[in-house]
Amino acid sequence: MERQGELAALESWLGEARAGVGRLALVAGEAGIGKTSLVRAFCDQHADAARVWWGSCDALSTPRPLGPLYDIARMARGVLSSLMAGDASRHDRFSGFLEALSWPLQPTIAVIEDIHWADEATRDLLVFVARRLADVNALMVVTYRDDEVSGDHPLRQVLGSVATLTVARRLLLPRLSPSAVSALAAARDADGQQVYRVTGGNPFFVTEVLAGGTGQVPGTVTDAVLARAGRLSRSARSVLEAAAVVPDRAEIELVRTVAAGDTDAIEECVQAGLLLATDRSLRFRHELARLAVEDSIPGTRRPGLHAAVLAHLADQPAGDPARLAYHAEQAGDREAVLAHAPTAGELASRLGAHREAAAHYERALAHSEGIEARVRAELFEQHADQCTAIDEEAAALRSYDGAVAAWREVDDPERTATVLARRAYALWGVGRNDEARASVEDAIALLESRPPGLALATAYTYSAHLHMLARQIPQAIELGQQAIAIAEDHHDVALLGRALNIVGAAQWFVDPDQAEVTLARALEAAHRSGDDTIVGVVMRMLGSGSGEVRRYDVADHWLREGVRWCAEHDLDIHGDYCLAWLARSCFELGRWPEADQVATDAAARPSQHTPTRIVALTALGRLRVRRGDTGADEPLTEAWDLAHATGDLQRLWPAAAGRAEAAWLAGRAGDIPGLVSDTFELAVRLGQAWPIGELGFWLWRAGELRTPPEGAAEPFARQIAGDWRAAAEAWERVGCPYETAVALADGDDPDELRRALTILGGLGAAPMADRVAARLRGLGVHDLPRRPSRATASNPEGLTGRQLEVLGQLVEGRTNTQIAAVLHISPKTVGHHVSAILDKLGVADRREAARLARDHGLIET
Amino acid sequence: MPTYLIERNIPGAGDLGQDQLRDVAMASNKVVADLDVPYTWIRSYVAGDKIYCVHETEDVETIREHARCGGFPADLVVEVAAEIGPQTADG
């Protein structure tokens, strides 16, 4: 069929892979469009010139975790197959696959079919590999139904993450043209126009219709398939039905047992073009055909077929628990569900397929009535934890409640308390703060009369965390320290890392020097525990916590380090948050071009994590306000709305301040009290110095306050007290040039006003500069510098902040290794940035990029 | 059993390091063991952009199967008709 162009595209990418430039081909199109046929034809053509590995995601209601990787391991043999057979960690499996992909003798074509059905772990694997494929001699091909990946389909985020990578290439398969259909129809003496009208040019449908060969055109693809199946003998028909109830791979042995069919019956199905026999298993020519046959089996007969499949699979060694659980449920076999679903859940959870794990535990719970309380408690607890991992809070809370009741029934206070503590955190997440506090207090009350153990330490840690989030700092520190002591006694480094992280986070507000020391210990414990996520969490806390109290040298270091660590370890949510915070600290430090790029970048991250968006949009909006750019309202309003929903001071305060500043610069000082009063009161209630200072400052500007509010941070307090000179000095020490200039602008010393004007001009802060210039003119000064324009108005290529930095280094003529050292990132990452820059600028090499950057003023030299 | 000469086109083969050559040899041994038919890998010469291999087995198809399973290109497979050397002149 007419797919020469697509084959040529795949071929050229394989050529690039052969030269050591890895490629990821995303092959998309509706069901039946011929994705598999295309990729199979391509692989067959190159079977002698490349290693071909093939894995498929399956249509089980809860797919096997890493199913396609198991398929591939069977073909790849070697280290990968022993990794997959053993109990290696998920990271080792991912790395093992990546290593196996590079092979010096030939390129490798690794195909993963139907990733719209992929489990969560396989989706993570795709992102992991795609990000590291650039210098591997492999072509990875994935196929998916693009019309089924809409709205909140989990694959969307994966596609968003990989589509922008330089390794990614997309191939969208169109339907057949009317003339192609007519040509095919003519060969079978059918009416081409009619076939096209019914099928719309869908190749699978066209083939099914034409295979009917009766001259009569069936109205739907189901009719076409069933018409073909209807001509089979009785025994062949039962083979077909047996194969149809197995959505993943129907082994020939299995079909024979279930259908009691002989080789002739199987051969008849193959001859009729309904089944394909490959590698000791049978599959339908297409999933659409399997569904058509499965749906045609009467509901009364289906459980019996599944029971037979289950019986056969249960007899095989090392059966896949996800398959067993599926057939057990379809057969209505309660005992078998309870035997296999929890095992499947455990395996899925270990591989990071939390969505699938939650589904398995839910399946088990649906059949759990009347079983032993201890077993039911474990199921509820596992289900709740998996739901928490995928942000399904409502379901998590239902199961935490079930777990608490069941653990109480068996009278196990330690387990009851641990669940109560975790439940508290989930309650806080949905804004039920009072219940959350009550839950964690219940947990502590259950344990305090007993010898201190890890359950109590866990409860203390959660309680400390909730106090920290509510900015009840002394309580957070005290409880956290009790948790630290117990964790140390019991040598539990993971718990120690978590507890130290909370205490350090709380200390930023009362003793920043100590906070840095505590968090350094937390980081050390996190590294020792081997849990990459805790390391990322602590780095994020080091960066954002120090940023919030304006210790920018610490913040800048850890935010960049956090971005790097999280990128290397695929901790997107934490990495994105560090990136957004980096934008904020660049903004406050007056590095506005970088702030602009980084904030834009962070706001557009595919994770769409709410805290990240709030921080990024606030920085972006405030930046636009200070520059006098258009379009400041939109990000600030969105940030405010999102922050308002959280009710957290740390989210609300910067957005409120930004909106107040916008109103003031626009001459609407009267709007300010309405924009900041509530948040100001919250800050006063919690005794937080920087928000009290900044929001108090705006109320003072609006004439609502006369004296500095109690507890306000020093620079703001000085300015409100009228000591603009001391305020400016304090801001200079902190490192904020814009605030320095604003303080100077309150004075009446022409020299200091000129200094303010110079600072604002350098920043490109036009609205504030206009005000200062007007004041100077009022004082009779007339030889003023030109009005500032935006420092980097010219970045039409849309380079990100990081890319601009790398480009700056290229202009200096530095090598990747030198750049890596300067920017604290790996040389490999520098390489990725350089190729992205070359792509965006449309130049062939780094020398040309540097020349272009100089000529067009992309870099301030 | 017939002996076969196999020509494998591998750009940069001559630059492969000891570690890579060991990986290649391990992969080949593993495939030979898994094939479960009489198969002897006698010797290979790595030269320029090629590897030339001498294998013994029943037929060409098995040579190709070994190549496919191991990920070795097999651009040319020919049966060795005779083996000669300086001593052939004495015969």
PDB file of N, CA, C and O in Angstrom, chain A residues 633-676:
ATOM      1  N   ASP A 633      -1.234  41.092  33.578  1.00  0.00           N
ATOM      2  CA  ASP A 633      -2.433  40.705  34.338  1.00  0.00           C
ATOM      3  C   ASP A 633      -2.693  39.216  34.310  1.00  0.00           C
ATOM      4  O   ASP A 633      -3.001  38.596  35.320  1.00  0.00           O
ATOM      5  N   GLU A 634      -2.564  38.664  33.098  1.00  0.00           N
ATOM      6  CA  GLU A 634      -2.982  37.277  32.902  1.00  0.00           C
ATOM      7  C   GLU A 634      -2.246  36.301  33.828  1.00  0.00           C
ATOM      8  O   GLU A 634      -2.889  35.577  34.584  1.00  0.00           O
ATOM      9  N   PRO A 635      -0.887  36.293  33.818  1.00  0.00           N
ATOM     10  CA  PRO A 635      -0.208  35.360  34.726  1.00  0.00           C
ATOM     11  C   PRO A 635      -0.476  35.680  36.195  1.00  0.00           C
ATOM     12  O   PRO A 635      -0.638  34.760  37.003  1.00  0.00           O
ATOM     13  N   LEU A 636      -0.556  36.970  36.546  1.00  0.00           N
ATOM     14  CA  LEU A 636      -0.767  37.303  37.958  1.00  0.00           C
ATOM     15  C   LEU A 636      -2.141  36.853  38.427  1.00  0.00           C
ATOM     16  O   LEU A 636      -2.296  36.359  39.538  1.00  0.00           O
ATOM     17  N   THR A 637      -3.146  37.033  37.573  1.00  0.00           N
ATOM     18  CA  THR A 637      -4.499  36.622  37.969  1.00  0.00           C
ATOM     19  C   THR A 637      -4.575  35.104  38.116  1.00  0.00           C
ATOM     20  O   THR A 637      -5.123  34.588  39.082  1.00  0.00           O
ATOM     21  N   GLU A 638      -3.967  34.393  37.151  1.00  0.00           N
ATOM     22  CA  GLU A 638      -4.001  32.925  37.244  1.00  0.00           C
ATOM     23  C   GLU A 638      -3.261  32.463  38.498  1.00  0.00           C
ATOM     24  O   GLU A 638      -3.727  31.577  39.227  1.00  0.00           O
ATOM     25  N   ALA A 639      -2.085  33.076  38.750  1.00  0.00           N
ATOM     26  CA  ALA A 639      -1.310  32.705  39.940  1.00  0.00           C
ATOM     27  C   ALA A 639      -2.134  32.958  41.195  1.00  0.00           C
ATOM     28  O   ALA A 639      -2.174  32.133  42.110  1.00  0.00           O
ATOM     29  N   TRP A 640      -2.792  34.107  41.235  1.00  0.00           N
ATOM     30  CA  TRP A 640      -3.595  34.447  42.412  1.00  0.00           C
ATOM     31  C   TRP A 640      -4.729  33.438  42.605  1.00  0.00           C
ATOM     32  O   TRP A 640      -4.969  32.959  43.705  1.00  0.00           O
ATOM     33  N   ASP A 641      -5.423  33.115  41.532  1.00  0.00           N
ATOM     34  CA  ASP A 641      -6.545  32.167  41.649  1.00  0.00           C
ATOM     35  C   ASP A 641      -6.056  30.812  42.161  1.00  0.00           C
ATOM     36  O   ASP A 641      -6.675  30.205  43.035  1.00  0.00           O
ATOM     37  N   LEU A 642      -4.930  30.340  41.597  1.00  0.00           N
ATOM     38  CA  LEU A 642      -4.386  29.045  42.034  1.00  0.00           C
ATOM     39  C   LEU A 642      -3.944  29.124  43.495  1.00  0.00           C
ATOM     40  O   LEU A 642      -4.179  28.201  44.282  1.00  0.00           O
ATOM     41  N   ALA A 643      -3.295  30.239  43.861  1.00  0.00           N
ATOM     42  CA  ALA A 643      -2.795  30.403  45.228  1.00  0.00           C
ATOM     43  C   ALA A 643      -3.963  30.466  46.205  1.00  0.00           C
ATOM     44  O   ALA A 643      -3.927  29.887  47.290  1.00  0.00           O
ATOM     45  N   HIS A 644      -5.019  31.149  45.787  1.00  0.00           N
ATOM     46  CA  HIS A 644      -6.177  31.311  46.645  1.00  0.00           C
ATOM     47  C   HIS A 644      -6.777  29.956  46.987  1.00  0.00           C
ATOM     48  O   HIS A 644      -7.190  29.710  48.123  1.00  0.00           O
ATOM     49  N   ALA A 645      -6.796  29.065  46.011  1.00  0.00           N
ATOM     50  CA  ALA A 645      -7.347  27.728  46.245  1.00  0.00           C
ATOM     51  C   ALA A 645      -6.521  26.961  47.277  1.00  0.00           C
ATOM     52  O   ALA A 645      -7.053  26.111  47.989  1.00  0.00           O
ATOM     53  N   THR A 646      -5.212  27.229  47.373  1.00  0.00           N
ATOM     54  CA  THR A 646      -4.401  26.505  48.358  1.00  0.00           C
ATOM     55  C   THR A 646      -4.565  27.106  49.750  1.00  0.00           C
ATOM     56  O   THR A 646      -4.405  26.403  50.742  1.00  0.00           O
ATOM     57  N   GLY A 647      -4.830  28.417  49.823  1.00  0.00           N
ATOM     58  CA  GLY A 647      -4.962  29.074  51.119  1.00  0.00           C
ATOM     59  C   GLY A 647      -3.638  29.236  51.857  1.00  0.00           C
ATOM     60  O   GLY A 647      -3.622  29.676  53.001  1.00  0.00           O
ATOM     61  N   ASP A 648      -2.504  28.867  51.226  1.00  0.00           N
ATOM     62  CA  ASP A 648      -1.208  28.920  51.909  1.00  0.00           C
ATOM     63  C   ASP A 648      -0.559  30.292  51.751  1.00  0.00           C
ATOM     64  O   ASP A 648      -0.459  30.813  50.639  1.00  0.00           O
ATOM     65  N   LEU A 649      -0.054  30.804  52.871  1.00  0.00           N
ATOM     66  CA  LEU A 649       0.590  32.121  52.856  1.00  0.00           C
ATOM     67  C   LEU A 649       1.730  32.187  51.841  1.00  0.00           C
ATOM     68  O   LEU A 649       1.856  33.159  51.088  1.00  0.00           O
ATOM     69  N   GLN A 650       2.550  31.147  51.816  1.00  0.00           N
ATOM     70  CA  GLN A 650       3.729  31.202  50.935  1.00  0.00           C
ATOM     71  C   GLN A 650       3.347  31.350  49.471  1.00  0.00           C
ATOM     72  O   GLN A 650       4.110  31.902  48.681  1.00  0.00           O
ATOM     73  N   ARG A 651       2.168  30.856  49.093  1.00  0.00           N
ATOM     74  CA  ARG A 651       1.715  30.999  47.703  1.00  0.00           C
ATOM     75  C   ARG A 651       1.011  32.342  47.480  1.00  0.00           C
ATOM     76  O   ARG A 651       1.099  32.944  46.427  1.00  0.00           O
ATOM     77  N   LEU A 652       0.233  32.774  48.512  1.00  0.00           N
ATOM     78  CA  LEU A 652      -0.609  33.961  48.369  1.00  0.00           C
ATOM     79  C   LEU A 652       0.193  35.259  48.358  1.00  0.00           C
ATOM     80  O   LEU A 652      -0.068  36.162  47.567  1.00  0.00           O
ATOM     81  N   TRP A 653       1.191  35.329  49.251  1.00  0.00           N
ATOM     82  CA  TRP A 653       1.831  36.604  49.498  1.00  0.00           C
ATOM     83  C   TRP A 653       2.502  37.208  48.253  1.00  0.00           C
ATOM     84  O   TRP A 653       2.225  38.369  47.926  1.00  0.00           O
ATOM     85  N   PRO A 654       3.330  36.455  47.516  1.00  0.00           N
ATOM     86  CA  PRO A 654       3.985  37.105  46.374  1.00  0.00           C
ATOM     87  C   PRO A 654       2.990  37.539  45.297  1.00  0.00           C
ATOM     88  O   PRO A 654       3.168  38.597  44.675  1.00  0.00           O
ATOM     89  N   ALA A 655       1.925  36.747  45.102  1.00  0.00           N
ATOM     90  CA  ALA A 655       0.941  37.112  44.079  1.00  0.00           C
ATOM     91  C   ALA A 655       0.195  38.375  44.505  1.00  0.00           C
ATOM     92  O   ALA A 655      -0.050  39.289  43.700  1.00  0.00           O
ATOM     93  N   ALA A 656      -0.158  38.453  45.800  1.00  0.00           N
ATOM     94  CA  ALA A 656      -0.852  39.646  46.308  1.00  0.00           C
ATOM     95  C   ALA A 656       0.033  40.878  46.144  1.00  0.00           C
ATOM     96  O   ALA A 656      -0.422  41.937  45.687  1.00  0.00           O
ATOM     97  N   ALA A 657       1.327  40.731  46.488  1.00  0.00           N
ATOM     98  CA  ALA A 657       2.247  41.871  46.382  1.00  0.00           C
ATOM     99  C   ALA A 657       2.375  42.309  44.922  1.00  0.00           C
ATOM    100  O   ALA A 657       2.399  43.505  44.624  1.00  0.00           O
ATOM    101  N   GLY A 658       2.426  41.358  44.031  1.00  0.00           N
ATOM    102  CA  GLY A 658       2.545  41.686  42.609  1.00  0.00           C
ATOM    103  C   GLY A 658       1.334  42.459  42.121  1.00  0.00           C
ATOM    104  O   GLY A 658       1.461  43.431  41.357  1.00  0.00           O
ATOM    105  N   ARG A 659       0.166  42.051  42.560  1.00  0.00           N
ATOM    106  CA  ARG A 659      -1.053  42.755  42.121  1.00  0.00           C
ATOM    107  C   ARG A 659      -1.113  44.154  42.709  1.00  0.00           C
ATOM    108  O   ARG A 659      -1.559  45.102  42.063  1.00  0.00           O
ATOM    109  N   ALA A 660      -0.626  44.288  43.960  1.00  0.00           N
ATOM    110  CA  ALA A 660      -0.604  45.616  44.578  1.00  0.00           C
ATOM    111  C   ALA A 660       0.356  46.527  43.814  1.00  0.00           C
ATOM    112  O   ALA A 660       0.044  47.696  43.535  1.00  0.00           O
ATOM    113  N   GLU A 661       1.520  46.001  43.452  1.00  0.00           N
ATOM    114  CA  GLU A 661       2.506  46.803  42.737  1.00  0.00           C
ATOM    115  C   GLU A 661       1.961  47.267  41.387  1.00  0.00           C
ATOM    116  O   GLU A 661       2.156  48.415  40.979  1.00  0.00           O
ATOM    117  N   ALA A 662       1.246  46.366  40.707  1.00  0.00           N
ATOM    118  CA  ALA A 662       0.650  46.711  39.414  1.00  0.00           C
ATOM    119  C   ALA A 662      -0.343  47.852  39.589  1.00  0.00           C
ATOM    120  O   ALA A 662      -0.362  48.816  38.813  1.00  0.00           O
ATOM    121  N   ALA A 663      -1.172  47.756  40.640  1.00  0.00           N
ATOM    122  CA  ALA A 663      -2.170  48.798  40.876  1.00  0.00           C
ATOM    123  C   ALA A 663      -1.488  50.131  41.153  1.00  0.00           C
ATOM    124  O   ALA A 663      -1.871  51.181  40.621  1.00  0.00           O
ATOM    125  N   TRP A 664      -0.445  50.119  41.972  1.00  0.00           N
ATOM    126  CA  TRP A 664       0.239  51.353  42.360  1.00  0.00           C
ATOM    127  C   TRP A 664       0.898  52.025  41.153  1.00  0.00           C
ATOM    128  O   TRP A 664       0.749  53.217  40.930  1.00  0.00           O
ATOM    129  N   LEU A 665       1.592  51.207  40.345  1.00  0.00           N
ATOM    130  CA  LEU A 665       2.267  51.778  39.172  1.00  0.00           C
ATOM    131  C   LEU A 665       1.252  52.323  38.169  1.00  0.00           C
ATOM    132  O   LEU A 665       1.559  53.211  37.380  1.00  0.00           O
ATOM    133  N   ALA A 666       0.032  51.757  38.200  1.00  0.00           N
ATOM    134  CA  ALA A 666      -0.993  52.231  37.274  1.00  0.00           C
ATOM    135  C   ALA A 666      -1.775  53.401  37.875  1.00  0.00           C
ATOM    136  O   ALA A 666      -2.785  53.836  37.306  1.00  0.00           O
ATOM    137  N   GLY A 667      -1.340  53.878  39.063  1.00  0.00           N
ATOM    138  CA  GLY A 667      -2.018  55.002  39.685  1.00  0.00           C
ATOM    139  C   GLY A 667      -3.339  54.634  40.344  1.00  0.00           C
ATOM    140  O   GLY A 667      -4.212  55.473  40.504  1.00  0.00           O
ATOM    141  N   ARG A 668      -3.494  53.373  40.721  1.00  0.00           N
ATOM    142  CA  ARG A 668      -4.736  52.947  41.379  1.00  0.00           C
ATOM    143  C   ARG A 668      -4.428  52.492  42.810  1.00  0.00           C
ATOM    144  O   ARG A 668      -4.751  51.376  43.200  1.00  0.00           O
ATOM    145  N   ALA A 669      -3.803  53.365  43.586  1.00  0.00           N
ATOM    146  CA  ALA A 669      -3.405  52.999  44.950  1.00  0.00           C
ATOM    147  C   ALA A 669      -4.625  52.616  45.794  1.00  0.00           C
ATOM    148  O   ALA A 669      -4.523  51.818  46.720  1.00  0.00           O
ATOM    149  N   GLY A 670      -5.775  53.159  45.447  1.00  0.00           N
ATOM    150  CA  GLY A 670      -6.990  52.863  46.202  1.00  0.00           C
ATOM    151  C   GLY A 670      -7.390  51.390  46.140  1.00  0.00           C
ATOM    152  O   GLY A 670      -8.100  50.895  47.010  1.00  0.00           O
ATOM    153  N   ASP A 671      -6.913  50.684  45.100  1.00  0.00           N
ATOM    154  CA  ASP A 671      -7.259  49.250  44.986  1.00  0.00           C
ATOM    155  C   ASP A 671      -6.450  48.385  45.942  1.00  0.00           C
ATOM    156  O   ASP A 671      -6.793  47.228  46.189  1.00  0.00           O
ATOM    157  N   ILE A 672      -5.321  48.920  46.443  1.00  0.00           N
ATOM    158  CA  ILE A 672      -4.360  48.074  47.156  1.00  0.00           C
ATOM    159  C   ILE A 672      -4.932  47.371  48.391  1.00  0.00           C
ATOM    160  O   ILE A 672      -4.776  46.155  48.533  1.00  0.00           O
ATOM    161  N   PRO A 673      -5.642  48.110  49.301  1.00  0.00           N
ATOM    162  CA  PRO A 673      -6.135  47.396  50.497  1.00  0.00           C
ATOM    163  C   PRO A 673      -6.968  46.167  50.142  1.00  0.00           C
ATOM    164  O   PRO A 673      -6.795  45.105  50.754  1.00  0.00           O
ATOM    165  N   GLY A 674      -7.828  46.284  49.152  1.00  0.00           N
ATOM    166  CA  GLY A 674      -8.653  45.139  48.752  1.00  0.00           C
ATOM    167  C   GLY A 674      -7.825  43.974  48.252  1.00  0.00           C
ATOM    168  O   GLY A 674      -8.228  42.810  48.371  1.00  0.00           O
ATOM    169  N   LEU A 675      -6.647  44.272  47.705  1.00  0.00           N
ATOM    170  CA  LEU A 675      -5.828  43.206  47.133  1.00  0.00           C
ATOM    171  C   LEU A 675      -4.948  42.497  48.158  1.00  0.00           C
ATOM    172  O   LEU A 675      -4.582  41.343  47.966  1.00  0.00           O
ATOM    173  N   VAL A 676      -4.569  43.207  49.236  1.00  0.00           N
ATOM    174  CA  VAL A 676      -3.588  42.591  50.137  1.00  0.00           C
ATOM    175  C   VAL A 676      -4.032  42.421  51.597  1.00  0.00           C
ATOM    176  O   VAL A 676      -3.379  41.670  52.326  1.00  0.00           O
TER     177      VAL A 676
END
